[in-house]
Amino acid sequence: MEVCFLSLNRNGNHGKNVQKVQVIPLGGLGEIGKNMTAIRVDDEILVVDSGLMFPEEDMLGIDLVIPDITYLIENRDKVKAIVLTHGHEDHIGALPYVMKQIPVPVYGTRLTLGILEGRLKENGVDSSNLHSVMAGDIINIGCFSVGFIRVNHSIPDAVGLSIKTPVGMIVHTGDFKLDYTPVDGQMTDFRRFSDLGNKGVLLLLADSTNAEREGHTASERTVGAAFDKSFHNVRGRIIVATFSSNVHRIQQVIDTAVKYKRRVAVLGRSMENVVGISLELGYLNAPEGTIIGIDEVNNFRPEQIVIVTTGSQGEPMSALSRMAASDHRKITIVPGDTVIISATPIPGNEKLVSKTVDNLMKLGANVIYGRDKGIHVSGHGSREELKLMHNLVRPKFFMPVHGEYHHLVQHASLARELGMPKENIFISENGQILEFTKEKGQVVGRVQSGMVMVDGLGVGDVGNIVLRDRRQLSQDGILIIVVTMDRQNNRVVSGPDIVSRGFVYVRESEALMEEARARVQQALDRCEDENVREWSAIKSNVRDALSRYLFDKTRRRPMILPIIMEI
């Protein structure tokens, strides 16, 4: 999440007013997701986006990661509104949590708000404060004048932002690519970006996701041609896995299915939600009778069916993964099925996707996957498109956003290639305060930033210590030592009993367990001899004695949990 605060101060300086702008990223820099930007002028704050990020491999049991919004909570009376660039989870996913604490107006395009409204309803959050805008609109929010600029991305209704402040113009591209043949015919508004550049832009915040990729990102329309080629000779059922938010991709699946006289069934909760909203709002078009319920699939011959599903990233609980594991209640993969995975793995998901592909092939399916098949294109602009954006906007200062750290570095390098002075480019860190005047930019401090982890209904109650314990449990298991002691004379009445979970199979390690029990007894005897009566000290002695013995014998470090019962 990246949060930018713009603060306007007027301090006396030989009779002159000095205006200052502060930009503070709180996330979205050096990571994929959690995008959020706030802009502050005096006592007014405007927030741009509020996204989540999916947990990394070492975040065991965590469902979602959202931004730390402590700064905004401390200044909630100054937050005037939240404006959204598009409807992807990494830009709107944290809003159900943010709006519970900061209930302010939210502005976004129709599809963005349609998707958001469903998320808010699921979380029991009031959606009456959502306000729809269109690309081309300019609205006033306090001292800000916010313009919404159409851009192409892998979801319709994506916009960049022009944010006019008393200090100068800020341009935020949002996630974008420059698609000259978009599926919906709505091209990026080059003229608007150029007009802003002609008038003068103080600061550009631009998407860096594909800053390492040379050339241009292919048009989304090329995927339709790849679908046509893939569908042409298939006689069995076709299953297409893609991101639920990629409405243009789903439209091309529908168009190709219609061409080959196939019905389309939608599978997966998020896919069903987005398709339903998109059909209702007119962002998806399908001839009557084309879309059928998943329960109707068996009423048609295999060559008459296309199933659009979630699971392109190999998520364990997704519809495609359950089908690959022969664990889906309604759809069973059979020889003759063709599965098209219309996505590339997000870094870290490669093994999950590979496992899904393997399982599908074992069941006899023909699987089409991989970038070279033309069945997926990125929604982010490559280096030539980034160069064009810089040349259109021509900002005085530049801060790359949206991407891992190496993406930000490459985008900064590109800006230098285009002639921007090195001192005007800021590769920032989450929480850093960047202060700008019309002439100068510098780092002046930090604010609190970081990750808030969501586990079930708990928000922020799982931190590094809990994750450390989970990692230890997952690696070496746990031993529970149960002892009953007489409090008055500090003597063992019964035990010690040892319970092992995830460490060793007790029936095959009886000698190890007996010796472990003896070591615990020795530690208890020493405590009695030395008149150690503090139970925390007794537990510590037991834990230390047993830990050393077990490591010497097994080279493992299970979590050791002594429990002392008092009589």
XYZ file of C-alpha atoms in Angstrom:
567
model
C 0.000 0.000 0.000
C 1.400 3.293 -0.689
C 0.160 6.238 1.246
C 1.176 9.727 0.335
C 0.501 12.697 2.564
C 0.718 16.155 1.203
C 1.020 18.857 3.799
C 0.909 22.526 3.038
C 2.714 24.802 5.475
C 3.046 28.546 5.232
C 5.984 29.674 7.303
C 7.325 33.209 7.384
C 10.546 33.502 5.379
C 11.643 37.147 4.882
C 7.979 37.996 4.316
C 7.399 35.189 1.810
C 5.017 32.208 2.102
C 6.678 28.799 1.652
C 4.448 25.938 0.485
C 5.460 22.347 1.229
C 4.138 18.971 0.162
C 4.813 15.716 2.015
C 4.553 12.298 0.364
C 4.544 9.268 2.692
C 4.319 5.734 1.264
C 2.886 3.317 3.845
C 2.851 0.280 1.575
C 2.928 -0.862 -2.015
C 6.668 -0.143 -2.262
C 8.937 -3.159 -2.370
C 5.948 -5.512 -2.301
C 3.093 -6.643 -4.543
C -0.185 -5.356 -3.105
C -1.380 -3.205 -0.197
C -1.560 -0.151 -2.456
C -2.764 3.009 -0.745
C -1.938 6.670 -1.167
C -2.981 9.581 1.001
C -2.479 13.218 0.125
C -2.449 15.876 2.815
C -2.743 19.635 2.561
C -2.807 21.393 5.913
C -5.590 19.618 7.835
C -7.165 17.824 4.849
C -6.214 14.307 3.763
C -7.239 12.542 0.573
C -6.641 8.776 0.393
C -6.025 7.005 -2.914
C -6.783 3.251 -2.927
C -6.829 0.864 0.004
C -5.650 -2.571 -1.049
C -4.656 -5.859 0.492
C -1.927 -8.354 -0.235
C -2.095 -12.106 -0.102
C 0.110 -13.828 2.483
C 3.636 -14.937 1.693
C 4.728 -18.544 2.163
C 6.061 -17.990 5.675
C 2.830 -16.355 6.906
C 1.324 -19.621 8.081
C -2.434 -19.554 8.569
C -2.782 -15.896 7.558
C -5.683 -15.113 5.219
C -4.929 -11.525 4.177
C -2.466 -8.714 4.815
C -3.699 -5.117 4.979
C -1.902 -1.809 5.512
C -1.115 -0.375 8.929
C -3.353 2.712 8.970
C -2.345 3.981 12.419
C -1.443 7.381 10.980
C -4.830 7.743 9.325
C -6.672 6.628 12.456
C -4.781 9.197 14.511
C -5.844 11.822 11.937
C -9.287 10.429 11.071
C -10.943 13.859 11.489
C -8.722 15.158 8.678
C -9.503 12.383 6.159
C -12.002 13.824 3.677
C -12.464 10.963 1.191
C -11.030 7.849 -0.425
C -10.707 7.726 -4.217
C -10.155 4.454 -6.095
C -8.259 3.757 -9.309
C -9.782 0.317 -10.090
C -11.421 -2.766 -8.636
C -8.541 -5.188 -8.038
C -8.114 -6.604 -4.531
C -4.678 -5.035 -4.151
C -6.375 -1.632 -4.480
C -9.770 -2.054 -2.776
C -9.444 -5.207 -0.642
C -8.643 -3.454 2.652
C -11.622 -1.091 2.492
C -13.980 -3.341 4.513
C -11.504 -3.000 7.383
C -10.549 0.641 6.770
C -14.127 1.913 6.461
C -15.064 0.428 9.844
C -12.542 2.781 11.426
C -12.623 5.693 8.976
C -16.191 6.069 7.602
C -15.669 8.654 4.863
C -17.049 9.058 1.310
C -15.540 6.693 -1.285
C -15.358 7.661 -4.973
C -14.822 5.210 -7.824
C -16.084 4.133 -11.218
C -19.231 2.002 -11.523
C -17.603 -1.424 -11.842
C -15.082 -0.650 -9.090
C -17.882 0.303 -6.702
C -19.998 -2.649 -7.821
C -17.230 -5.081 -6.836
C -16.508 -3.132 -3.638
C -20.153 -3.129 -2.593
C -20.155 -6.926 -2.637
C -17.030 -7.015 -0.443
C -18.544 -4.555 2.020
C -21.773 -6.551 2.227
C -19.827 -9.748 3.007
C -18.135 -7.949 5.902
C -21.215 -6.191 7.243
C -19.996 -2.698 6.343
C -22.387 0.088 5.319
C -22.093 0.901 1.603
C -24.311 4.008 1.554
C -21.283 6.328 1.308
C -20.101 5.104 -2.124
C -20.189 7.701 -4.906
C -19.892 6.818 -8.596
C -17.746 8.800 -11.028
C -16.830 8.410 -14.693
C -13.554 8.752 -16.558
C -13.279 12.421 -17.512
C -14.993 13.696 -14.371
C -13.355 16.295 -12.146
C -14.612 16.595 -8.562
C -13.721 18.889 -5.692
C -12.926 17.280 -2.330
C -11.971 19.945 0.176
C -8.992 21.804 -1.217
C -8.324 19.053 -3.781
C -9.507 18.946 -7.366
C -9.428 15.302 -8.475
C -9.644 14.304 -12.131
C -10.303 10.725 -13.277
C -8.343 9.748 -16.410
C -9.189 6.602 -18.399
C -6.374 4.033 -18.595
C -6.235 0.466 -19.873
C -5.649 -2.337 -17.399
C -6.756 -5.947 -16.955
C -10.086 -4.778 -15.528
C -12.547 -2.302 -17.064
C -13.187 1.137 -15.601
C -9.570 1.647 -14.483
C -8.476 5.260 -14.090
C -5.427 7.310 -13.343
C -5.755 10.460 -11.245
C -4.831 14.102 -11.554
C -4.818 15.679 -8.105
C -4.582 19.453 -8.132
C -3.300 20.910 -4.861
C -2.336 24.460 -3.860
C 1.295 23.339 -4.188
C 1.066 21.857 -7.671
C -0.360 19.038 -9.773
C 0.190 15.414 -8.797
C -0.457 12.644 -11.343
C -1.046 9.078 -10.134
C -1.201 6.595 -13.026
C -2.794 3.742 -11.061
C -2.122 0.371 -12.703
C -1.984 0.907 -16.461
C -0.919 -0.264 -19.904
C -1.260 1.415 -23.278
C -3.546 -0.847 -25.308
C -4.178 0.478 -28.829
C -6.851 -2.160 -29.552
C -8.716 -2.594 -26.243
C -11.539 -5.124 -26.080
C -14.103 -2.488 -25.080
C -12.769 0.172 -27.472
C -11.923 2.535 -24.594
C -8.313 3.665 -25.046
C -6.063 5.354 -22.505
C -6.726 9.102 -22.546
C -3.369 10.193 -23.965
C -4.596 13.748 -24.559
C -5.490 14.271 -20.917
C -2.047 13.181 -19.740
C -0.436 15.376 -22.404
C -2.531 18.410 -21.394
C -1.450 17.945 -17.802
C 2.183 17.766 -18.903
C 1.783 20.991 -20.918
C 0.362 22.799 -17.883
C 3.068 21.483 -15.553
C 3.162 18.500 -13.210
C 4.944 18.686 -9.874
C 5.049 14.957 -9.076
C 4.387 11.721 -10.963
C 3.580 8.463 -9.145
C 3.709 5.706 -11.761
C 3.149 1.931 -11.926
C 6.460 0.034 -11.933
C 5.274 -3.581 -12.130
C 6.712 -4.232 -15.611
C 9.627 -1.795 -15.422
C 12.066 -4.629 -16.192
C 10.240 -5.849 -19.304
C 11.480 -4.451 -22.601
C 9.218 -3.337 -25.419
C 5.433 -3.082 -25.281
C 2.847 -5.186 -23.467
C 0.666 -7.035 -25.956
C -2.954 -6.008 -26.431
C -5.615 -7.918 -24.521
C -7.289 -8.547 -27.871
C -4.460 -10.935 -28.852
C -5.711 -13.339 -26.176
C -9.003 -13.609 -28.062
C -7.113 -14.826 -31.133
C -5.295 -17.407 -28.987
C -8.634 -18.577 -27.558
C -10.003 -18.986 -31.078
C -7.022 -21.129 -32.042
C -7.334 -23.223 -28.868
C -11.100 -23.740 -29.250
C -11.004 -24.561 -32.964
C -10.246 -28.284 -32.953
C -11.460 -29.209 -29.462
C -14.258 -31.763 -29.429
C -14.584 -32.160 -25.673
C -15.365 -29.846 -22.807
C -13.268 -26.672 -22.371
C -12.384 -25.263 -18.959
C -10.778 -21.801 -18.811
C -9.122 -20.627 -15.582
C -8.390 -16.919 -15.196
C -8.601 -14.087 -12.689
C -12.193 -13.343 -11.760
C -11.593 -9.606 -12.139
C -10.326 -9.881 -15.739
C -13.676 -9.003 -17.279
C -12.219 -8.379 -20.755
C -10.710 -11.879 -20.703
C -14.051 -13.383 -19.678
C -15.773 -11.420 -22.458
C -13.426 -12.950 -25.009
C -14.125 -16.431 -23.628
C -17.849 -15.753 -24.054
C -17.375 -14.383 -27.587
C -15.305 -17.402 -28.637
C -17.791 -19.795 -27.034
C -20.636 -18.182 -28.979
C -18.655 -18.510 -32.199
C -18.252 -22.261 -31.615
C -21.850 -22.682 -30.407
C -20.947 -23.474 -26.824
C -22.712 -22.545 -23.582
C -20.733 -20.898 -20.767
C -20.957 -21.912 -17.102
C -19.266 -19.911 -14.339
C -17.586 -21.635 -11.395
C -16.025 -20.195 -8.224
C -17.540 -17.737 -5.748
C -15.488 -14.690 -6.756
C -15.975 -15.486 -10.452
C -19.732 -15.787 -9.994
C -19.859 -12.478 -8.101
C -17.828 -10.490 -10.624
C -19.587 -11.969 -13.662
C -22.984 -11.268 -12.091
C -22.069 -7.639 -11.322
C -20.489 -7.118 -14.765
C -23.542 -8.500 -16.583
C -25.848 -6.352 -14.470
C -23.848 -3.163 -15.115
C -23.291 -3.893 -18.818
C -19.541 -4.524 -18.719
C -20.127 -8.086 -19.959
C -22.353 -8.942 -22.887
C -23.665 -12.406 -23.726
C -26.517 -13.474 -26.034
C -29.527 -14.752 -24.146
C -29.115 -18.385 -23.157
C -25.312 -18.364 -23.432
C -24.685 -18.231 -19.668
C -25.985 -21.310 -17.873
C -25.844 -22.528 -14.286
C -23.180 -25.039 -13.310
C -25.943 -27.551 -12.497
C -27.056 -27.426 -16.141
C -23.709 -28.532 -17.576
C -24.664 -32.195 -17.698
C -27.721 -31.340 -19.821
C -25.402 -30.633 -22.772
C -22.848 -32.641 -24.714
C -19.174 -31.974 -23.803
C -18.522 -30.201 -27.111
C -21.243 -27.691 -26.224
C -19.722 -26.539 -22.920
C -17.160 -23.993 -21.723
C -16.570 -23.560 -17.982
C -14.942 -20.352 -16.740
C -13.407 -20.864 -13.323
C -11.104 -19.496 -10.665
C -7.832 -21.182 -9.709
C -5.344 -19.885 -12.270
C -2.798 -19.449 -9.437
C -3.191 -22.989 -8.101
C -4.839 -21.784 -4.885
C -5.506 -24.964 -2.824
C -9.193 -24.214 -2.199
C -10.013 -22.838 -5.656
C -12.404 -24.587 -8.004
C -9.698 -25.650 -10.485
C -7.457 -27.104 -7.764
C -10.355 -29.086 -6.338
C -11.193 -30.402 -9.801
C -7.539 -31.367 -10.310
C -7.638 -33.247 -7.007
C -10.933 -34.996 -7.959
C -12.488 -33.236 -4.987
C -15.092 -30.989 -6.618
C -18.730 -31.712 -5.864
C -20.094 -30.808 -9.287
C -17.356 -31.060 -11.926
C -15.121 -34.090 -12.522
C -12.193 -33.925 -14.947
C -12.389 -36.682 -17.564
C -10.153 -37.650 -20.511
C -10.951 -35.375 -23.430
C -11.322 -32.222 -21.334
C -9.179 -29.257 -22.382
C -8.046 -26.915 -19.607
C -6.706 -23.457 -20.529
C -4.865 -21.640 -17.729
C -5.079 -18.045 -18.898
C -2.612 -16.476 -16.474
C 1.028 -16.595 -15.493
C 1.974 -17.580 -11.944
C 2.461 -14.781 -9.462
C 6.002 -15.088 -7.988
C 5.807 -17.719 -5.279
C 2.871 -19.588 -6.857
C 4.863 -21.503 -9.464
C 4.869 -24.783 -7.512
C 1.128 -24.599 -6.843
C 0.372 -24.038 -10.520
C 2.766 -26.811 -11.586
C 1.112 -29.242 -9.175
C -2.326 -28.358 -10.532
C -1.156 -28.882 -14.119
C 0.348 -32.270 -13.198
C -2.842 -33.413 -11.481
C -4.991 -32.333 -14.420
C -2.781 -34.246 -16.859
C -2.895 -37.355 -14.672
C -6.674 -37.263 -15.022
C -6.361 -37.228 -18.817
C -6.944 -33.552 -19.514
C -5.142 -31.617 -22.241
C -3.683 -28.566 -20.458
C -2.738 -25.383 -22.317
C -0.594 -23.062 -20.206
C 2.461 -20.818 -20.388
C 3.194 -17.343 -21.696
C 4.355 -18.547 -25.123
C 0.882 -19.890 -25.944
C -0.551 -16.354 -26.199
C -3.361 -17.142 -23.753
C -2.309 -14.436 -21.296
C -0.992 -10.889 -21.470
C -0.090 -8.558 -18.642
C -2.230 -5.630 -17.546
C 0.832 -3.466 -16.828
C 2.839 -1.349 -19.234
C 6.350 -2.379 -20.260
C 9.334 -0.058 -20.588
C 8.333 1.609 -23.872
C 4.903 2.435 -22.456
C 6.464 3.823 -19.281
C 8.711 6.011 -21.424
C 5.684 7.364 -23.280
C 3.897 8.143 -20.007
C 6.936 10.040 -18.708
C 7.212 11.997 -21.976
C 3.517 12.882 -21.890
C 3.463 14.027 -18.255
C 6.990 15.494 -18.006
C 6.975 15.852 -14.190
C 9.465 17.845 -12.141
C 9.727 15.054 -9.525
C 9.127 11.321 -9.866
C 8.457 8.501 -7.417
C 8.062 4.944 -8.784
C 5.299 2.935 -7.058
C 3.547 -0.445 -7.345
C 6.179 -3.154 -7.426
C 8.981 -4.923 -5.645
C 12.139 -2.976 -4.873
C 13.989 -4.084 -8.008
C 11.041 -2.842 -10.120
C 11.271 0.579 -8.456
C 15.021 0.727 -9.123
C 14.562 -0.155 -12.799
C 11.803 2.451 -13.180
C 14.027 5.085 -11.570
C 16.808 4.129 -13.992
C 14.395 4.564 -16.903
C 13.517 8.064 -15.701
C 17.214 8.968 -15.605
C 17.612 7.651 -19.170
C 14.895 10.098 -20.199
C 16.860 13.017 -18.744
C 15.383 13.499 -15.286
C 17.994 14.643 -12.736
C 18.907 11.955 -10.223
C 18.137 14.280 -7.292
C 14.525 14.620 -8.512
C 13.858 10.855 -8.404
C 12.861 9.231 -5.116
C 12.999 5.479 -4.541
C 11.147 5.650 -1.276
C 10.470 3.183 1.532
C 7.203 2.525 3.302
C 6.788 5.075 6.072
C 9.325 7.585 4.758
C 8.264 11.232 4.675
C 9.251 12.987 1.463
C 8.850 16.743 1.563
C 8.581 18.819 -1.587
C 8.454 22.476 -2.439
C 8.082 23.699 -5.985
C 11.870 23.649 -6.241
C 13.195 20.920 -3.942
C 12.484 17.441 -2.526
C 14.018 15.729 0.526
C 13.450 13.008 3.144
C 12.488 14.592 6.470
C 11.352 11.704 8.704
C 9.199 8.600 9.114
C 5.703 7.590 10.219
C 4.458 4.225 11.437
C 3.895 1.741 8.629
C 3.888 -1.986 8.082
C 1.582 -4.983 7.786
C -1.576 -5.888 9.670
C -2.373 -9.592 9.313
C -5.928 -10.902 9.097
C -6.525 -14.445 10.376
C -10.181 -15.461 10.328
C -12.086 -12.757 12.209
C -8.940 -11.530 13.946
C -7.409 -8.335 12.565
C -3.930 -7.532 13.833
C -3.952 -10.097 16.652
C -1.347 -12.267 14.903
C 2.147 -10.824 14.821
C 5.739 -11.931 14.392
C 5.842 -13.900 17.662
C 2.764 -15.946 16.749
C 4.136 -16.566 13.249
C 7.463 -17.659 14.743
C 5.642 -20.179 16.935
C 3.642 -21.434 13.943
C 6.814 -21.890 11.916
C 8.435 -23.839 14.748
C 5.351 -26.034 15.126
C 5.290 -26.693 11.379
C 8.981 -27.629 11.287
C 9.605 -29.717 14.425
C 6.255 -30.202 16.179
C 5.471 -29.873 19.866
C 6.055 -31.804 23.101
C 3.697 -31.187 26.016
C 5.059 -32.093 29.479
C 2.333 -32.569 32.092
C 3.320 -32.705 35.792
C 1.121 -32.638 38.901
C 2.811 -31.065 41.931
C 1.981 -30.489 45.588
C 2.256 -26.747 46.077
C 3.070 -26.938 49.769
C 6.122 -29.175 49.620
C 6.956 -28.653 45.935
C 6.995 -32.388 45.238
C 5.837 -34.245 42.134
C 2.633 -36.149 42.801
C 2.209 -37.654 39.347
C 3.990 -37.558 35.997
C 5.818 -36.382 34.173
C 3.693 -37.417 31.187
C 4.814 -36.499 27.664
C 2.465 -35.864 24.725
C 4.063 -35.606 21.273
C 2.434 -33.981 18.242
C 4.357 -33.601 14.992
C 7.704 -34.552 16.566
C 8.074 -38.346 16.566
C 5.722 -41.315 16.370
C 5.658 -42.355 20.011
C 5.103 -46.093 19.453
C 8.279 -46.277 17.390
C 10.319 -44.044 19.711
C 9.602 -45.508 23.136
C 13.265 -45.436 24.220
C 13.567 -41.760 23.263
C 10.388 -40.888 25.173
C 11.442 -42.838 28.250
C 14.807 -41.105 28.333
C 13.082 -37.738 27.800
C 10.808 -38.508 30.743
C 13.859 -39.343 32.843
C 15.533 -36.037 31.893
C 12.413 -34.127 32.946
C 12.362 -35.996 36.270
C 16.016 -35.122 36.840
C 15.297 -31.455 36.210
C 12.380 -31.568 38.672
C 14.559 -33.277 41.276
C 17.213 -30.567 40.917
C 14.592 -27.902 41.436
C 13.406 -29.667 44.608
C 16.984 -30.033 45.909
C 17.754 -26.368 45.223
C 14.392 -25.290 46.697
C 13.268 -23.692 43.424
C 9.587 -22.908 44.042
C 8.788 -20.400 41.313
C 6.808 -22.338 38.705
C 8.129 -20.220 35.844
C 11.684 -21.185 36.900
C 10.727 -24.868 37.169
C 9.224 -24.767 33.659
C 12.327 -23.057 32.297
C 14.606 -25.721 33.817
C 12.462 -28.522 32.355
C 12.411 -26.846 28.950
C 16.189 -26.285 28.864
C 17.085 -29.817 29.996
C 14.740 -31.491 27.543
C 15.620 -29.182 24.629
C 19.347 -29.981 24.897
C 18.719 -33.719 25.093
C 16.308 -33.820 22.158
C 18.585 -31.737 19.940
C 21.551 -33.992 20.719
C 19.512 -37.097 19.842
C 17.431 -35.882 16.890
C 18.896 -32.543 15.694
C 15.356 -31.145 15.991
C 14.007 -28.351 18.152
C 10.336 -29.048 18.870
C 8.326 -26.526 20.835
C 8.367 -27.703 24.470
C 5.335 -26.728 26.542
C 5.551 -27.674 30.258
C 2.213 -27.706 32.084
C 2.238 -27.880 35.914
C -1.011 -28.822 37.626
C -1.392 -27.890 41.296
C -2.996 -29.856 44.106
